[in-house]
Coordinates of N, CA and C in Angstrom, one line a residue:
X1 N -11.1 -6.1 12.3 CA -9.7 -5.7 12.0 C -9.0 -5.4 13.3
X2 N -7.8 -6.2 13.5 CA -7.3 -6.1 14.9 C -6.1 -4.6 14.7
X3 N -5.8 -4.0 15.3 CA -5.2 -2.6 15.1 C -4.3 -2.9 16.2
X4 N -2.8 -2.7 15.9 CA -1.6 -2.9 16.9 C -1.9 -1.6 17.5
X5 N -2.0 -1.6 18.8 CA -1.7 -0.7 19.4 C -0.2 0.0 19.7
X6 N 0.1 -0.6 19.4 CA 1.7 -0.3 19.6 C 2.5 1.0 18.6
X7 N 1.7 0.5 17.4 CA 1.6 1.4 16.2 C 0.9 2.5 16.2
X8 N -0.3 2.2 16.7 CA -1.2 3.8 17.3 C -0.4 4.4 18.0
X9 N 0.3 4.1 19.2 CA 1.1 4.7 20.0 C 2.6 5.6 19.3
X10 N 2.6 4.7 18.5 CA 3.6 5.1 17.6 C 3.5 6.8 16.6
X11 N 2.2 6.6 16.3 CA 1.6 7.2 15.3 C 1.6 9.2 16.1
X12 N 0.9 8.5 17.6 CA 0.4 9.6 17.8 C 2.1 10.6 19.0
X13 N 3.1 9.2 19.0 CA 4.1 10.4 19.3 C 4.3 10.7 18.4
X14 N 4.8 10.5 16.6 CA 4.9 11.3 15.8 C 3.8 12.8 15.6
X15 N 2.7 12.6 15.9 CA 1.6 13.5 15.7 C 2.6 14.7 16.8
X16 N 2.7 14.0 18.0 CA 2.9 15.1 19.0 C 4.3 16.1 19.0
X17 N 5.5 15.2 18.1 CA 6.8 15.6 18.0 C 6.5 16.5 16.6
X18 N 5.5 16.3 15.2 CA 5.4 17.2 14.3 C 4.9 18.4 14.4
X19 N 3.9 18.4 15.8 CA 3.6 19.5 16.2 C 4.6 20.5 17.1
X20 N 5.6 20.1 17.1 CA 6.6 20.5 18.1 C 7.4 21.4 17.1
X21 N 7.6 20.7 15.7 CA 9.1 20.8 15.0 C 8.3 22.5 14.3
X22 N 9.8 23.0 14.7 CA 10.1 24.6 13.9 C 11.1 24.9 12.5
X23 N 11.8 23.6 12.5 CA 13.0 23.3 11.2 C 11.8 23.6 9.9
X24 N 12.0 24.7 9.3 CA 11.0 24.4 8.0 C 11.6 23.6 6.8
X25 N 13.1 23.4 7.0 CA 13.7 22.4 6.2 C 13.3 20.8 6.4
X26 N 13.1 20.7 8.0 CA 12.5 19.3 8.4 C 11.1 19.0 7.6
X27 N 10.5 20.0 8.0 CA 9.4 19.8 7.5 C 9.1 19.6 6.1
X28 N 10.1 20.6 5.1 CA 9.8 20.2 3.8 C 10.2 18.5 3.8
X29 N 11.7 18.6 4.4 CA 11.6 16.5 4.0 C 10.6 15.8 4.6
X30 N 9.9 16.4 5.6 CA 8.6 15.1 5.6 C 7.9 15.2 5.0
X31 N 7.3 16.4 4.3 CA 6.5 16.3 2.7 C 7.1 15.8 1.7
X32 N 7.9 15.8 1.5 CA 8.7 15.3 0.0 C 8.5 13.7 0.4
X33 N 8.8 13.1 1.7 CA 8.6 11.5 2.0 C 7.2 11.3 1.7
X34 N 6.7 12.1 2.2 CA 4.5 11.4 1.8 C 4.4 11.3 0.8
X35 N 5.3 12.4 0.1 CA 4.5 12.5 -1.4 C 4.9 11.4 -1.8
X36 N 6.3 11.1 -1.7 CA 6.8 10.0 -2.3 C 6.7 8.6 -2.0
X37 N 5.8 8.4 -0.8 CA 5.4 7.3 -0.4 C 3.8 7.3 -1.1
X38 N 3.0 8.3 -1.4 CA 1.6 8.7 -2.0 C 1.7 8.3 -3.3
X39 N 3.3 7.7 -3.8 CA 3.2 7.4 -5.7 C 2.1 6.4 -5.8
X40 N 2.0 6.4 -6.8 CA 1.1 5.8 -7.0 C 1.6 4.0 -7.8
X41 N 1.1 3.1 -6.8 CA 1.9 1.9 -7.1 C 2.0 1.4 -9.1
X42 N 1.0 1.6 -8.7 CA 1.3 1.3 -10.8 C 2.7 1.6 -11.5
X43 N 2.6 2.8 -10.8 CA 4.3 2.8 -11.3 C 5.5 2.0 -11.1
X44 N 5.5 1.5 -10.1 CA 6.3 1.2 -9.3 C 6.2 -0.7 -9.8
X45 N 5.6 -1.2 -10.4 CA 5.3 -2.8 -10.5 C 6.5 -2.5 -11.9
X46 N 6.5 -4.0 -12.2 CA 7.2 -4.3 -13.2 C 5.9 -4.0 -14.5
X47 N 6.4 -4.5 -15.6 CA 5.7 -4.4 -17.3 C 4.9 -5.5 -17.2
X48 N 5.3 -6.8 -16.4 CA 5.0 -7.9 -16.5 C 3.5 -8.6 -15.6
X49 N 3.7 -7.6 -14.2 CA 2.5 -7.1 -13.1 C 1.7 -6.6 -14.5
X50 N 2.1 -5.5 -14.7 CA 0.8 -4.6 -15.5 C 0.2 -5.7 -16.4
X51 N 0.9 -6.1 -16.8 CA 0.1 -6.6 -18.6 C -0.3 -7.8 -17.8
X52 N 0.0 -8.5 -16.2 CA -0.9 -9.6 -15.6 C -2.4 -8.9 -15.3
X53 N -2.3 -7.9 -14.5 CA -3.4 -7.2 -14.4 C -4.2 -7.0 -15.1
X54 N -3.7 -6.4 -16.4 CA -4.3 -6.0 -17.8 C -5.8 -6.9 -17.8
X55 N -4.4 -8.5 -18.2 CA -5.6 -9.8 -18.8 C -6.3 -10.1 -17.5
X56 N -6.2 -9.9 -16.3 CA -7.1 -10.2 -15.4 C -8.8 -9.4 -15.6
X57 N -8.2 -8.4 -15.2 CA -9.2 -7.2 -15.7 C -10.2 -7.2 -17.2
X58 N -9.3 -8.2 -18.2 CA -10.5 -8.2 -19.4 C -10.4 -9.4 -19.1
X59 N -10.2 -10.7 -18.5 CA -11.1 -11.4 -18.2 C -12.4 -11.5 -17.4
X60 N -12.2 -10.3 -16.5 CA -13.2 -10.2 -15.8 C -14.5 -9.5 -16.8
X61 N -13.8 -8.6 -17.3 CA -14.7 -8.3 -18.3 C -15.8 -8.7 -19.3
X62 N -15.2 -10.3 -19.3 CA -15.3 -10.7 -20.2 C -16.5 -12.2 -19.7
X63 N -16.2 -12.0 -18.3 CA -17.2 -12.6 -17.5 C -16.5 -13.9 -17.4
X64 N -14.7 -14.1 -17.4 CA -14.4 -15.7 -17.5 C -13.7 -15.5 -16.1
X65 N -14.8 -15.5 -14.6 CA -14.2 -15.4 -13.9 C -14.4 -17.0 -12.8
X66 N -13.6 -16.9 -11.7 CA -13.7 -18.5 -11.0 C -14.4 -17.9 -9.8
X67 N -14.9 -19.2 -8.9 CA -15.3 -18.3 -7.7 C -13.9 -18.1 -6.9
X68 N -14.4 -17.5 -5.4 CA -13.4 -17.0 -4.7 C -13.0 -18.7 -4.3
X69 N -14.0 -19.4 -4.4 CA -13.5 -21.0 -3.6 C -12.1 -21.6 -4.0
X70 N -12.6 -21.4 -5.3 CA -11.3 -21.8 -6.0 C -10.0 -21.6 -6.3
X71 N -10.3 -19.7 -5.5 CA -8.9 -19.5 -5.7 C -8.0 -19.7 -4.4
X72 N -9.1 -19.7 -3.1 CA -9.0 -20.3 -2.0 C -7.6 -21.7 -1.7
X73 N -8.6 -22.4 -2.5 CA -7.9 -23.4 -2.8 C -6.5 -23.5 -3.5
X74 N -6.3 -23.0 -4.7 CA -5.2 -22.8 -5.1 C -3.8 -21.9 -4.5
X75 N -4.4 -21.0 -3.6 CA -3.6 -20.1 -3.2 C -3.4 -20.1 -1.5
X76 N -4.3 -20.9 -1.2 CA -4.1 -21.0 0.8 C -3.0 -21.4 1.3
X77 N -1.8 -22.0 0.3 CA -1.0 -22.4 0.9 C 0.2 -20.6 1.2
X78 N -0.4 -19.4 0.6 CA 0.4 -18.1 0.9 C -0.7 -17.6 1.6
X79 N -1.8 -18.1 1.7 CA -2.9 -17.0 2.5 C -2.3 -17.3 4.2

């Protein structure tokens, strides 16, 4: 897994500016952002995602599954 460094760099002046900050109002809005970035995607999909999922999942269940080759194929043209 290749890792931007650019983004680490990124990461760790935030680390160094949050350790700086004394606003405890700042602070509560950066909690309120994690949490709300921490939702939990399920919610967030349409009815139509879910109930795709659903039947994927009892297909799998159900052992009607393809190999990965196949789906290789059908889908490399977005991979």
């Amino acid at each position: 897994m290749k890792i931007d460094l650019n983004i680490q760099d990124r990461k760790l002046e935030l680390i160094q500016w949050l350790s700086l900050i004394e606003d405890s109002s700042l602070i509560e809005k950066i909690m309120e952002l994690r949490k709300n970035e921490s939702n939990d995607w399920w919610n967030s999909i349409s009815e139509a995602e879910k109930e795709a999922i659903e039947r994927g999942i009892e297909a799998a269940e159900e052992g009607k599954l393809s190999p990965h080759s196949n789906a290789r194929k059908i889908y490399e043209k977005w991979l």
